[in-house]
């Protein structure tokens, strides 16, 4: 009888364990995903890893999908559209102060909202003028000194800027 009760009780107790474990909360850090060899840009459909320059990706509040982009410029073009702004939970870009322009390393993804940007540089991205992200203002200024462009904050990046009317 005792063995029968244990045989029933143990599986029942194990079913309850996941409910007792800490739930994934909004406090846990969100991390960028690695770009896979065949990932395609959410905006243009190009294979992301075939091209140089900083890439971007988003985490959405209403989906498990992770839109990935062949350039930080394409990411901003998507993210700044009014219908998409409220859906974004997190944004990541490559820190070009710590990775190679030709082959950005995914360990260099940083929070796009905290980055400094250089726009108007002679260094080209895959989709036209680059929006080159950096984790520090000093790195952005050094890049701008070498390659031209102006240093901007996240809030300075607008659709008007990307469309060339700013």
Coordinates of C-alpha atoms in Angstrom, one line a residue:
X1 CA 0.0 0.0 0.0
X2 CA 2.8 2.4 0.9
X3 CA 4.6 1.7 -2.4
X4 CA 1.4 2.3 -4.3
X5 CA 0.8 5.7 -2.5
X6 CA 4.4 6.7 -3.3
X7 CA 4.1 5.6 -6.9
X8 CA 1.1 8.0 -7.2
X9 CA 2.3 10.8 -4.9
X10 CA 5.7 11.3 -6.4
X11 CA 4.5 12.0 -10.0
X12 CA 1.8 14.3 -8.7
X13 CA 4.3 16.2 -6.6
X14 CA 6.6 16.5 -9.7
X15 CA 3.7 18.0 -11.7
X16 CA 3.5 20.8 -9.1
X17 CA 7.2 21.6 -9.2
X18 CA 7.1 23.9 -12.3
X19 CA 4.4 26.0 -10.6
X20 CA 6.8 26.5 -7.7
X21 CA 9.8 27.5 -9.7
X22 CA 10.4 31.1 -10.3
X23 CA 8.4 32.4 -13.3
X24 CA 10.1 34.2 -16.1
X25 CA 9.5 37.8 -15.1
X26 CA 9.9 41.1 -17.0
X27 CA 12.8 41.8 -14.7
X28 CA 15.1 39.2 -16.3
X29 CA 17.5 40.6 -18.8
X30 CA 16.6 40.2 -22.5
X31 CA 19.5 39.1 -24.6
X32 CA 20.2 39.5 -28.3
X33 CA 20.1 36.3 -30.4
X34 CA 23.0 35.2 -32.5
X35 CA 22.5 35.7 -36.2
X36 CA 22.3 32.5 -38.1
X37 CA 23.9 32.0 -41.5
X38 CA 20.6 32.0 -43.4
X39 CA 18.7 34.6 -41.4
X40 CA 17.0 37.1 -43.7
X41 CA 16.4 40.8 -43.1
X42 CA 12.9 41.5 -41.8
X43 CA 12.7 44.6 -44.1
X44 CA 14.4 43.7 -47.3
X45 CA 14.8 39.9 -47.3
X46 CA 18.5 39.9 -47.9
X47 CA 20.7 37.3 -46.1
X48 CA 22.0 39.3 -43.1
X49 CA 25.4 37.8 -42.6
X50 CA 26.5 38.3 -46.2
X51 CA 27.0 42.1 -45.7
X52 CA 29.2 44.4 -43.7
X53 CA 28.3 46.9 -41.1
X54 CA 26.2 47.0 -38.0
X55 CA 23.1 44.8 -37.8
X56 CA 20.0 45.1 -35.6
X57 CA 17.3 43.0 -34.0
X58 CA 14.1 43.6 -32.0
X59 CA 12.1 41.7 -29.4
X60 CA 8.4 42.3 -29.6
X61 CA 5.9 42.5 -26.7
X62 CA 3.2 40.6 -28.6
X63 CA 5.2 37.9 -30.4
X64 CA 8.0 35.4 -29.9
X65 CA 9.3 36.3 -33.3
X66 CA 12.6 38.2 -33.4
X67 CA 12.8 40.5 -36.4
X68 CA 16.4 40.7 -37.5
X69 CA 17.9 43.3 -39.9
X70 CA 20.8 43.5 -42.3
X71 CA 21.6 47.0 -41.0
X72 CA 20.9 49.2 -38.0
X73 CA 19.3 51.6 -40.5
X74 CA 16.7 49.0 -41.6
X75 CA 16.0 48.2 -38.0
X76 CA 15.3 51.9 -37.2
X77 CA 13.2 52.2 -40.4
X78 CA 11.0 49.4 -39.0
X79 CA 11.1 50.4 -35.4
X80 CA 10.2 54.0 -35.9
X81 CA 7.1 53.4 -37.8
X82 CA 4.2 54.5 -35.5
X83 CA 2.4 51.1 -35.8
X84 CA 5.6 49.3 -34.6
X85 CA 6.8 51.6 -31.8
X86 CA 4.5 50.4 -29.1
X87 CA 5.2 46.7 -29.9
X88 CA 8.9 46.8 -29.2
X89 CA 10.2 45.3 -25.9
X90 CA 13.9 45.5 -26.7
X91 CA 16.3 46.6 -29.5
X92 CA 19.9 45.5 -30.1
X93 CA 22.6 46.8 -32.4
X94 CA 26.3 45.9 -32.9
X95 CA 28.7 48.1 -30.9
X96 CA 31.0 49.1 -33.8
X97 CA 33.6 50.2 -31.3
X98 CA 34.3 46.6 -30.2
X99 CA 33.7 44.6 -33.4
X100 CA 34.9 44.5 -37.0
X101 CA 32.9 46.5 -39.6
X102 CA 33.2 43.8 -42.3
X103 CA 32.1 40.9 -40.0
X104 CA 30.4 42.1 -36.8
X105 CA 30.5 39.6 -34.0
X106 CA 27.2 38.9 -32.2
X107 CA 28.9 39.1 -28.8
X108 CA 29.0 42.9 -29.5
X109 CA 25.2 43.4 -29.5
X110 CA 24.2 46.2 -27.1
X111 CA 21.0 47.9 -26.1
X112 CA 20.1 50.2 -29.0
X113 CA 18.4 52.7 -26.7
X114 CA 21.6 53.3 -24.8
X115 CA 23.9 53.6 -27.8
X116 CA 25.5 56.6 -29.4
X117 CA 25.3 56.8 -33.2
X118 CA 27.3 58.3 -36.0
X119 CA 25.2 59.3 -39.1
X120 CA 26.4 60.8 -42.3
X121 CA 29.7 58.9 -42.3
X122 CA 31.6 57.9 -45.4
X123 CA 31.7 54.3 -44.1
X124 CA 28.8 52.7 -45.9
X125 CA 26.3 50.1 -44.6
X126 CA 24.5 47.6 -46.7
X127 CA 21.4 49.8 -47.2
X128 CA 22.9 53.2 -47.9
X129 CA 24.1 55.6 -45.3
X130 CA 25.1 53.8 -42.1
X131 CA 23.7 54.4 -38.7
X132 CA 26.8 53.3 -36.8
X133 CA 26.2 52.4 -33.2
X134 CA 28.7 52.7 -30.3
X135 CA 28.5 51.9 -26.6
X136 CA 30.3 55.1 -25.6
X137 CA 30.2 58.7 -26.8
X138 CA 34.0 58.7 -27.0
X139 CA 34.1 55.7 -29.4
X140 CA 31.4 57.4 -31.6
X141 CA 33.4 60.7 -31.6
X142 CA 36.6 58.9 -32.6
X143 CA 34.7 57.1 -35.4
X144 CA 33.2 60.4 -36.6
X145 CA 36.7 62.0 -36.5
X146 CA 38.0 59.2 -38.8
X147 CA 35.1 58.6 -41.1
X148 CA 33.0 61.8 -40.8
X149 CA 29.4 62.1 -39.7
X150 CA 27.7 63.5 -36.7
X151 CA 27.3 61.9 -33.3
X152 CA 23.7 61.4 -32.2
X153 CA 21.8 59.8 -29.3
X154 CA 19.1 57.2 -29.7
X155 CA 16.4 59.8 -29.5
X156 CA 18.0 61.8 -32.3
X157 CA 17.3 59.0 -34.8
X158 CA 14.1 59.7 -36.6
X159 CA 12.3 58.6 -39.8
X160 CA 12.9 62.1 -41.1
X161 CA 16.6 61.8 -40.6
X162 CA 16.7 58.4 -42.3
X163 CA 14.6 59.7 -45.2
X164 CA 17.1 62.6 -45.7
X165 CA 14.7 65.4 -44.8
X166 CA 16.4 66.4 -41.6

